[in-house]
PDB file of C-alpha atoms in Angstrom:
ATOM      1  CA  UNK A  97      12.622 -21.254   0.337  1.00 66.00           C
ATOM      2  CA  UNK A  98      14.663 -24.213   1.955  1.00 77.00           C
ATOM      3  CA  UNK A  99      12.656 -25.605   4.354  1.00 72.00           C
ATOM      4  CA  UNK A 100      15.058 -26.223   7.107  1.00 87.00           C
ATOM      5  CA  UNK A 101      15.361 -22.013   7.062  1.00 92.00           C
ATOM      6  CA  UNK A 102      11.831 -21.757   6.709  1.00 92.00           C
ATOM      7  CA  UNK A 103      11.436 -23.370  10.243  1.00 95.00           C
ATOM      8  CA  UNK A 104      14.426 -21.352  11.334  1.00 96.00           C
ATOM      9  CA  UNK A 105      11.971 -18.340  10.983  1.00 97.00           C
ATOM     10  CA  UNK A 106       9.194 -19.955  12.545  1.00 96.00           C
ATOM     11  CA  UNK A 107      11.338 -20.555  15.450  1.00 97.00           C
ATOM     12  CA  UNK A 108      12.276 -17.258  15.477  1.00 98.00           C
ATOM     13  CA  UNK A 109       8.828 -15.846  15.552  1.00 98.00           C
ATOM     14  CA  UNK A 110       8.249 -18.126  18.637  1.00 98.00           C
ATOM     15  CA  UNK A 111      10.398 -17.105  20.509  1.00 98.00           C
ATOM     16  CA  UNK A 112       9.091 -13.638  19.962  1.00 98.00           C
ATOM     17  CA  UNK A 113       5.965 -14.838  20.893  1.00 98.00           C
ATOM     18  CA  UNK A 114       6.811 -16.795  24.094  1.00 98.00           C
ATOM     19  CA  UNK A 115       8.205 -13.395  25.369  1.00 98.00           C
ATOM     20  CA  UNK A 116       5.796 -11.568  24.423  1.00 97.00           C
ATOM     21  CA  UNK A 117       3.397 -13.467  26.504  1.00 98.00           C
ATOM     22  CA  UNK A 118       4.848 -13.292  29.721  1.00 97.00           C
ATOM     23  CA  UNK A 119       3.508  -9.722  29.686  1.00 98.00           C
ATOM     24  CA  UNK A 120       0.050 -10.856  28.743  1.00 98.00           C
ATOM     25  CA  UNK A 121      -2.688  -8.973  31.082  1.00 98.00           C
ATOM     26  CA  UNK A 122       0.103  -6.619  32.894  1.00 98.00           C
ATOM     27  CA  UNK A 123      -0.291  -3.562  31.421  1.00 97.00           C
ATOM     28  CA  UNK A 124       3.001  -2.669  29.987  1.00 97.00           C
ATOM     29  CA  UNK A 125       2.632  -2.847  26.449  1.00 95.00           C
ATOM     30  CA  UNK A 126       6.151  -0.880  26.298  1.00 94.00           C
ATOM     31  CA  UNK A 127       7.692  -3.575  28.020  1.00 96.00           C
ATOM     32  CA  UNK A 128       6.155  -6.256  26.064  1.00 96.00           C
ATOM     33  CA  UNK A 129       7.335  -5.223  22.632  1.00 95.00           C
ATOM     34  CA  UNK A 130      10.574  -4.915  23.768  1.00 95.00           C
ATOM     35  CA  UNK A 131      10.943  -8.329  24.995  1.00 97.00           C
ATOM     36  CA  UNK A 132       9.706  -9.830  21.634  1.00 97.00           C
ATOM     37  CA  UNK A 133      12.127  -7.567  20.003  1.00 96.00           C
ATOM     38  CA  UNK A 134      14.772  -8.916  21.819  1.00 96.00           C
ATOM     39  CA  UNK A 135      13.700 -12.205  21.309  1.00 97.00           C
ATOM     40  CA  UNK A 136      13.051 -12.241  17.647  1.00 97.00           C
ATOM     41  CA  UNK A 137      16.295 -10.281  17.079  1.00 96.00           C
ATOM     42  CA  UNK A 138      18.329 -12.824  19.477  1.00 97.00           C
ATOM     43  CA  UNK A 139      17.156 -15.343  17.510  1.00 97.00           C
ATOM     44  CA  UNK A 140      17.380 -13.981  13.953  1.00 97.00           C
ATOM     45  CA  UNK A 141      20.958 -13.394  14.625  1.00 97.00           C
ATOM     46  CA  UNK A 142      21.305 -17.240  15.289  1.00 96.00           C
ATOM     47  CA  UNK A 143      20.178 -18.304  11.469  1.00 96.00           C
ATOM     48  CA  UNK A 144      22.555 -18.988   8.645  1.00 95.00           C
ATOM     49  CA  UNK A 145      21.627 -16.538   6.392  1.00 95.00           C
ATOM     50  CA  UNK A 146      22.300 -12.759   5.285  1.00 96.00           C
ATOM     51  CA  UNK A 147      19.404 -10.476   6.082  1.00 96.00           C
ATOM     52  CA  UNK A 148      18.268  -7.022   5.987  1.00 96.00           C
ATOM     53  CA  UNK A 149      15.053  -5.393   7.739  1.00 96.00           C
ATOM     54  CA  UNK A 150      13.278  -3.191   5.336  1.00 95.00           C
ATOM     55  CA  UNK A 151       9.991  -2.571   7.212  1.00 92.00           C
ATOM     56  CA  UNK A 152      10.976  -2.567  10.762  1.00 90.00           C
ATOM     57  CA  UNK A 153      10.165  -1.075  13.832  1.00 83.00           C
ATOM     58  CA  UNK A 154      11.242   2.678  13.089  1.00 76.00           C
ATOM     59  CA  UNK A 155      14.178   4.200  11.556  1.00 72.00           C
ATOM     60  CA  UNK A 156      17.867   3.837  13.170  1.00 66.00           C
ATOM     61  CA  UNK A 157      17.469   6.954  14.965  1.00 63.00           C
ATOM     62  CA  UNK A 158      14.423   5.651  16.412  1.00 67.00           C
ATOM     63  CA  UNK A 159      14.302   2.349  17.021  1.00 66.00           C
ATOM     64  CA  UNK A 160      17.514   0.206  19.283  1.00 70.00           C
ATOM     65  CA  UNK A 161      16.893  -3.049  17.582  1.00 81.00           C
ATOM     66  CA  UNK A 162      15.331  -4.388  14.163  1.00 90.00           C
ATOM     67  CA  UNK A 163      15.078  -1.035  12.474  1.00 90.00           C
ATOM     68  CA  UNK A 164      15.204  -0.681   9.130  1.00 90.00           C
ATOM     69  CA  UNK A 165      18.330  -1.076   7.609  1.00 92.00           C
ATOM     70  CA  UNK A 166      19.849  -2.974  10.029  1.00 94.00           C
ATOM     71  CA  UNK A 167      21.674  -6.570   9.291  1.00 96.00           C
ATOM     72  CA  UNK A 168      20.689  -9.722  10.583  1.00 97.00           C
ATOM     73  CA  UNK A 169      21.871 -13.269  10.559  1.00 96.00           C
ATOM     74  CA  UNK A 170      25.162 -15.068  11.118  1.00 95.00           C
ATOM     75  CA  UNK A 171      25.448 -16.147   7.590  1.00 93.00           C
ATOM     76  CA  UNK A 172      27.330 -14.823   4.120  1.00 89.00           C
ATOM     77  CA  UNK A 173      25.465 -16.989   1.115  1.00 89.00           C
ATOM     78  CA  UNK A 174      21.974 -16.702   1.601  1.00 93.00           C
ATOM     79  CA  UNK A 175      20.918 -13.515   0.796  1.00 95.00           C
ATOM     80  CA  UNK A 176      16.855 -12.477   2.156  1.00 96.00           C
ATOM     81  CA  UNK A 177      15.130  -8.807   2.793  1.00 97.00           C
ATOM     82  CA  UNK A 178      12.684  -8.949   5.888  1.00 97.00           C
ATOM     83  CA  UNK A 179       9.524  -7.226   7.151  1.00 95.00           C
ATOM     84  CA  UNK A 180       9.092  -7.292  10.896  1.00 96.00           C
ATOM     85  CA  UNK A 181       6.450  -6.823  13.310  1.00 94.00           C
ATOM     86  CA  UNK A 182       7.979  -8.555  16.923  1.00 96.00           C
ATOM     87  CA  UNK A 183       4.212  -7.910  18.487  1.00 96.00           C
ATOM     88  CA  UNK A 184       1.731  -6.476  16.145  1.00 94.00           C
ATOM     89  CA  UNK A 185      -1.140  -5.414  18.768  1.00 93.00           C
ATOM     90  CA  UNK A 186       0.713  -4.498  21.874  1.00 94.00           C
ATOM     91  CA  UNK A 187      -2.378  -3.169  22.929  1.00 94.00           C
ATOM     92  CA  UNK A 188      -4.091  -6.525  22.945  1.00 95.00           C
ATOM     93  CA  UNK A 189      -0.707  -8.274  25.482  1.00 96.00           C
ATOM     94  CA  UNK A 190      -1.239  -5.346  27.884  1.00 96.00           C
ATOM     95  CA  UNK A 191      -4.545  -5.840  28.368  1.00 96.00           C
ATOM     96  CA  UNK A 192      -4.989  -9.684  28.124  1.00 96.00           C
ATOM     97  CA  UNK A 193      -6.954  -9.424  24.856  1.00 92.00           C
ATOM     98  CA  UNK A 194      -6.787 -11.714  21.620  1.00 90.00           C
ATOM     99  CA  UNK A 195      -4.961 -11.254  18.368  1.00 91.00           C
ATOM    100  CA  UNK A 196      -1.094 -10.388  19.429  1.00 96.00           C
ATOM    101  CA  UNK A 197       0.951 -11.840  16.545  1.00 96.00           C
ATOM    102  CA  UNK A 198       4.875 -11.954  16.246  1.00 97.00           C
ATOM    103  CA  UNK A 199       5.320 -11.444  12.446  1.00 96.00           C
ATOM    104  CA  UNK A 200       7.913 -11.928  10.061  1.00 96.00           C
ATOM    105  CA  UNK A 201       8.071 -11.484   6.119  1.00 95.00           C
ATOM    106  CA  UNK A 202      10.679 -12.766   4.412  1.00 95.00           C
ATOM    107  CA  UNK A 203      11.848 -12.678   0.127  1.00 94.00           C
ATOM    108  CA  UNK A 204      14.999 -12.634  -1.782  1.00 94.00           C
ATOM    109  CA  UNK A 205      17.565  -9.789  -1.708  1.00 93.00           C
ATOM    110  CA  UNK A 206      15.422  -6.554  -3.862  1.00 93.00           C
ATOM    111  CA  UNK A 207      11.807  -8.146  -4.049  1.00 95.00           C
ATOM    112  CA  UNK A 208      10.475  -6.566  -0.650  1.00 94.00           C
ATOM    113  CA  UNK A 209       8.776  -3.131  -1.472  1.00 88.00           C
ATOM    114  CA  UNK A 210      10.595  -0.775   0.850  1.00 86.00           C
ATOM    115  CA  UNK A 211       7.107   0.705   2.167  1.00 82.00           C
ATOM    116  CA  UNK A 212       7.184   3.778   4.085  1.00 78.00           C
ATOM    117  CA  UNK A 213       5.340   3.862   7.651  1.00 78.00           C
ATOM    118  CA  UNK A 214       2.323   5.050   5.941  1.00 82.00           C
ATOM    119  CA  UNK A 215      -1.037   4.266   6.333  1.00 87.00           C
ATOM    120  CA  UNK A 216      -2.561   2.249   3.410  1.00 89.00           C
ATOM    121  CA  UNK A 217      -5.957   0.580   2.311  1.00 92.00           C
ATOM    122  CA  UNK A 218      -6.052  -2.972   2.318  1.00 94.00           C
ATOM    123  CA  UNK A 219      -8.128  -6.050   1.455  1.00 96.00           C
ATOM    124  CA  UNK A 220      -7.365  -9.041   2.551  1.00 97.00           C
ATOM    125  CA  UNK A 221      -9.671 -12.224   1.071  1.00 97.00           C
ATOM    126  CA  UNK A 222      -8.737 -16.493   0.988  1.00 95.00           C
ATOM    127  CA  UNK A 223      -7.730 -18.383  -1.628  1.00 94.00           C
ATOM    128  CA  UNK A 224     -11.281 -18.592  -3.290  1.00 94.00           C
ATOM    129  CA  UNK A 225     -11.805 -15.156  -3.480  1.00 94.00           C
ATOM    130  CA  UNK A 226      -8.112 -14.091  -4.217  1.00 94.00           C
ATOM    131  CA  UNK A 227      -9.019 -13.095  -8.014  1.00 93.00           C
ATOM    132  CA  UNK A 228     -11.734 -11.499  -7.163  1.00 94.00           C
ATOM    133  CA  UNK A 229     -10.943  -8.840  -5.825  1.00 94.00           C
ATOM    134  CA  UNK A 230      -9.560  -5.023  -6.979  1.00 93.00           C
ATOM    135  CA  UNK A 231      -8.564  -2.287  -4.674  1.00 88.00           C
ATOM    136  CA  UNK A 232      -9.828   0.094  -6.894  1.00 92.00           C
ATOM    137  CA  UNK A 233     -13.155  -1.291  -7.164  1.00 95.00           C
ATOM    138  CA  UNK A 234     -15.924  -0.284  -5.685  1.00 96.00           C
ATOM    139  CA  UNK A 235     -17.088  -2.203  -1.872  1.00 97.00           C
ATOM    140  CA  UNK A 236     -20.298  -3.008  -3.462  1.00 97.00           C
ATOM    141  CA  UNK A 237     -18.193  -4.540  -6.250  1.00 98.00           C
ATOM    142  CA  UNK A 238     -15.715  -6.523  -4.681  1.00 97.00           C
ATOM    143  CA  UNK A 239     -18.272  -8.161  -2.315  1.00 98.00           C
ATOM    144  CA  UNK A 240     -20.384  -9.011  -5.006  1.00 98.00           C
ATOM    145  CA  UNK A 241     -17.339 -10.655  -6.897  1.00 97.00           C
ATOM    146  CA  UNK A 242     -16.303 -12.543  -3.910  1.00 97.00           C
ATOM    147  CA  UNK A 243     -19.697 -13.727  -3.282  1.00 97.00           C
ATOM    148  CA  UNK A 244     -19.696 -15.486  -6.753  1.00 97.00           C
ATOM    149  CA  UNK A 245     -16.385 -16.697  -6.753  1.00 96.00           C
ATOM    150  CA  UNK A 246     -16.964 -18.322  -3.024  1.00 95.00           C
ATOM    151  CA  UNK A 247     -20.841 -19.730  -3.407  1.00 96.00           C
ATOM    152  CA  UNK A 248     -22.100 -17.452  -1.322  1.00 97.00           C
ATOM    153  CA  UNK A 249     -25.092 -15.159  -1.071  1.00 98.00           C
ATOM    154  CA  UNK A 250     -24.120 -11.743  -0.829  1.00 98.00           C
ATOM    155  CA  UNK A 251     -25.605 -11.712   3.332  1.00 98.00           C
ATOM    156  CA  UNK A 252     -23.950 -14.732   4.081  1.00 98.00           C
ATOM    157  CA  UNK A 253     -20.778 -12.900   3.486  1.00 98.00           C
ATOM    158  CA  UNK A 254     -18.800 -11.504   6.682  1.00 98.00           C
ATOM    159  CA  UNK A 255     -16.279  -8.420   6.387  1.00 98.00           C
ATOM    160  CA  UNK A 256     -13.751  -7.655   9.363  1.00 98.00           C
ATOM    161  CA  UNK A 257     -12.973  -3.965  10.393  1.00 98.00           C
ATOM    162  CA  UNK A 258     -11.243  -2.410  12.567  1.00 96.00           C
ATOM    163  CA  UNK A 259     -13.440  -0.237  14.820  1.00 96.00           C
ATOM    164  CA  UNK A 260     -12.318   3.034  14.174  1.00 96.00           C
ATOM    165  CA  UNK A 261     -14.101   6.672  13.363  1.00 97.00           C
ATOM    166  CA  UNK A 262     -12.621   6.643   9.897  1.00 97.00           C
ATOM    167  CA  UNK A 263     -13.781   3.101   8.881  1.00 98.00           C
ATOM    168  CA  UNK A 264     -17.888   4.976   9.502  1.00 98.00           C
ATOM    169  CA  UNK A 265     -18.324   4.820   5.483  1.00 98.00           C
ATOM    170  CA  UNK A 266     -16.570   2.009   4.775  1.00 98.00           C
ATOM    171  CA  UNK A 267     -18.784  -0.195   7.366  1.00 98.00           C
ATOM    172  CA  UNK A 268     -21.891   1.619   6.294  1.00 98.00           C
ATOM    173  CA  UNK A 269     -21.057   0.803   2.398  1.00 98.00           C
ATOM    174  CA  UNK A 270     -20.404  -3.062   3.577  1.00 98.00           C
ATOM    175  CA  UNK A 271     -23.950  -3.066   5.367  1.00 98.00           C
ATOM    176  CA  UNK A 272     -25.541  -1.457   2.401  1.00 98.00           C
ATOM    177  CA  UNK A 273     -24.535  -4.106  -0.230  1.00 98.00           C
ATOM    178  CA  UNK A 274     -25.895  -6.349   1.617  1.00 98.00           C
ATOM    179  CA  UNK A 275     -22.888  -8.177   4.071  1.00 98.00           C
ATOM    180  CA  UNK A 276     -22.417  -8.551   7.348  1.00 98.00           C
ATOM    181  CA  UNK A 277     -19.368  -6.457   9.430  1.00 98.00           C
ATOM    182  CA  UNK A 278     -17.752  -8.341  12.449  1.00 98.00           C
ATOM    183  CA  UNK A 279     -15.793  -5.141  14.317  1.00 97.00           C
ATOM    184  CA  UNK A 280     -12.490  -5.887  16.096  1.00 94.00           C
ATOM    185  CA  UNK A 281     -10.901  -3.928  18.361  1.00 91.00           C
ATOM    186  CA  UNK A 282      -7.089  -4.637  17.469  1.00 90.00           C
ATOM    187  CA  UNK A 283      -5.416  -7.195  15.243  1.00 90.00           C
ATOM    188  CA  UNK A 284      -5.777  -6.641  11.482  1.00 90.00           C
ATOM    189  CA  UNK A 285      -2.832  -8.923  10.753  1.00 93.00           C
ATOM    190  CA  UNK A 286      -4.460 -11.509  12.707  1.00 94.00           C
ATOM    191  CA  UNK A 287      -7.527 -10.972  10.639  1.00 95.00           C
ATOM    192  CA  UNK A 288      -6.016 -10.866   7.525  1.00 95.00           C
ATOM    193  CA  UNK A 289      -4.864 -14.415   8.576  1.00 95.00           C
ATOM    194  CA  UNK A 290      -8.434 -15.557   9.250  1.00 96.00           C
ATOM    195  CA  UNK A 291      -9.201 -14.646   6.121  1.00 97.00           C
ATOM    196  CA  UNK A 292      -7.591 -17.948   4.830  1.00 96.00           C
ATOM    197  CA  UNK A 293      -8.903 -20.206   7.218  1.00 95.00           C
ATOM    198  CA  UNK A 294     -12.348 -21.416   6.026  1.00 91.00           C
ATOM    199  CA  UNK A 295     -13.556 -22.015   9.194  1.00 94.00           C
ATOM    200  CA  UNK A 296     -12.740 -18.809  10.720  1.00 95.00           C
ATOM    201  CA  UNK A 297     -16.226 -17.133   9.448  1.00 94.00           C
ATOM    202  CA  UNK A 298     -14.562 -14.445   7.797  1.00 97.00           C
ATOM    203  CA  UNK A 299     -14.539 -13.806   4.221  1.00 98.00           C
ATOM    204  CA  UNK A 300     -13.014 -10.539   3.888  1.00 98.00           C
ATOM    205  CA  UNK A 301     -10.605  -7.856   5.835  1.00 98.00           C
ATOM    206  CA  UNK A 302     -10.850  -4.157   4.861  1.00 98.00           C
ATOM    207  CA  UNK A 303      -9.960  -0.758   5.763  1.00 96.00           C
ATOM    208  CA  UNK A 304      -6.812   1.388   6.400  1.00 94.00           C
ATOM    209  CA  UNK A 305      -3.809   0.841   8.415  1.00 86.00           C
ATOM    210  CA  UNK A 306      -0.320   0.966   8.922  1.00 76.00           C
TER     211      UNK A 306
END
């Protein structure tokens, strides 16, 4: 990707961000995603390129701005498909708690899988580990594998979860090979993220989500 568009998008998801936060702590998580999806559409609309939403925030019917389908950008030559979150964790800006994100993914025209809104299981592991793993391997499995491929011992290894009822197994399998399972609230985007930073403490994200 051209780097001056790249920071076009990064621009974009700040200013999604920046109104996001000026609902941080006030309860209104309504209100909140609204103003980053006014932002981030504001803004997307200001960048030279073609652009279509394929994951978005609902369809047409549904959503007023940045559903899927609809057409973004101010330009004719640069064609790109995009996935958009304006605030993943609304939750988190109402109540003043961490891991809010303003996310965009971006490809060339017909490389985006048009996902449904579905829930799906996901792993998410760093660089290190990124061969490692297999979604349709067993937890015992994949831990072990990125274990080996990282340096670590099996315990020293830290999986992050969403704290839900239907993640019970799931945590109880992680515990019983051996790792360790830090629980969050909200935020698996956020995690996933962590994921790749080595100094995050997290070597792992799984479970199911939309």
């Amino acid at each position: 990707m051209d780097r001056n568009l790249a920071l076009e998008f990064v621009r974009v998801t700040e200013a999604a961000a920046i109104s996001a936060a000026e609902w941080i702590g006030r309860g209104d998580k309504k209100a909140a995603d609204q103003a980053a999806v006014d932002a981030m559409r504001s803004r997307l609309n200001q960048v030279d390129f073609s652009g279509e939403v394929v994951i978005g925030e609902g369809a047409k019917d549904e959503a007023p701005m940045l559903y899927t389908g609809e057409k973004v950008g101010c330009g004719k030559e640069i064609e790109m498909e995009l996935a958009v979150d304006p605030l993943e964790c609304t939750d988190s800006v109402a109540h003043g708690r961490y891991n809010a994100i303003a996310v965009i993914v971006t490809g060339a025209k017909n490389t985006l899988l048009k996902a449904p809104d579905t829930y799906m299981e996901k792993i998410a592991v760093g660089q290190e580990g990124a061969e490692a793993i297999d979604l349709n391997a067993p937890i015992k499995q994949n831990l072990q594998k990125v274990a080996k491929a990282t340096g670590k011992d099996i315990r020293e290894i830290t999986v992050i979860v969403l704290d839900r009822p239907r993640h019970e197994k799931l945590i109880g399998q992680i515990r019983e090979a051996g790792a360790r399972v830090r629980l969050i609230t909200d935020g698996d985007v956020a995690a996933a993220i962590a994921t790749c930073n080595p100094d995050s403490g997290i070597d792992l994200l799984m479970g199911t989500g939309g």
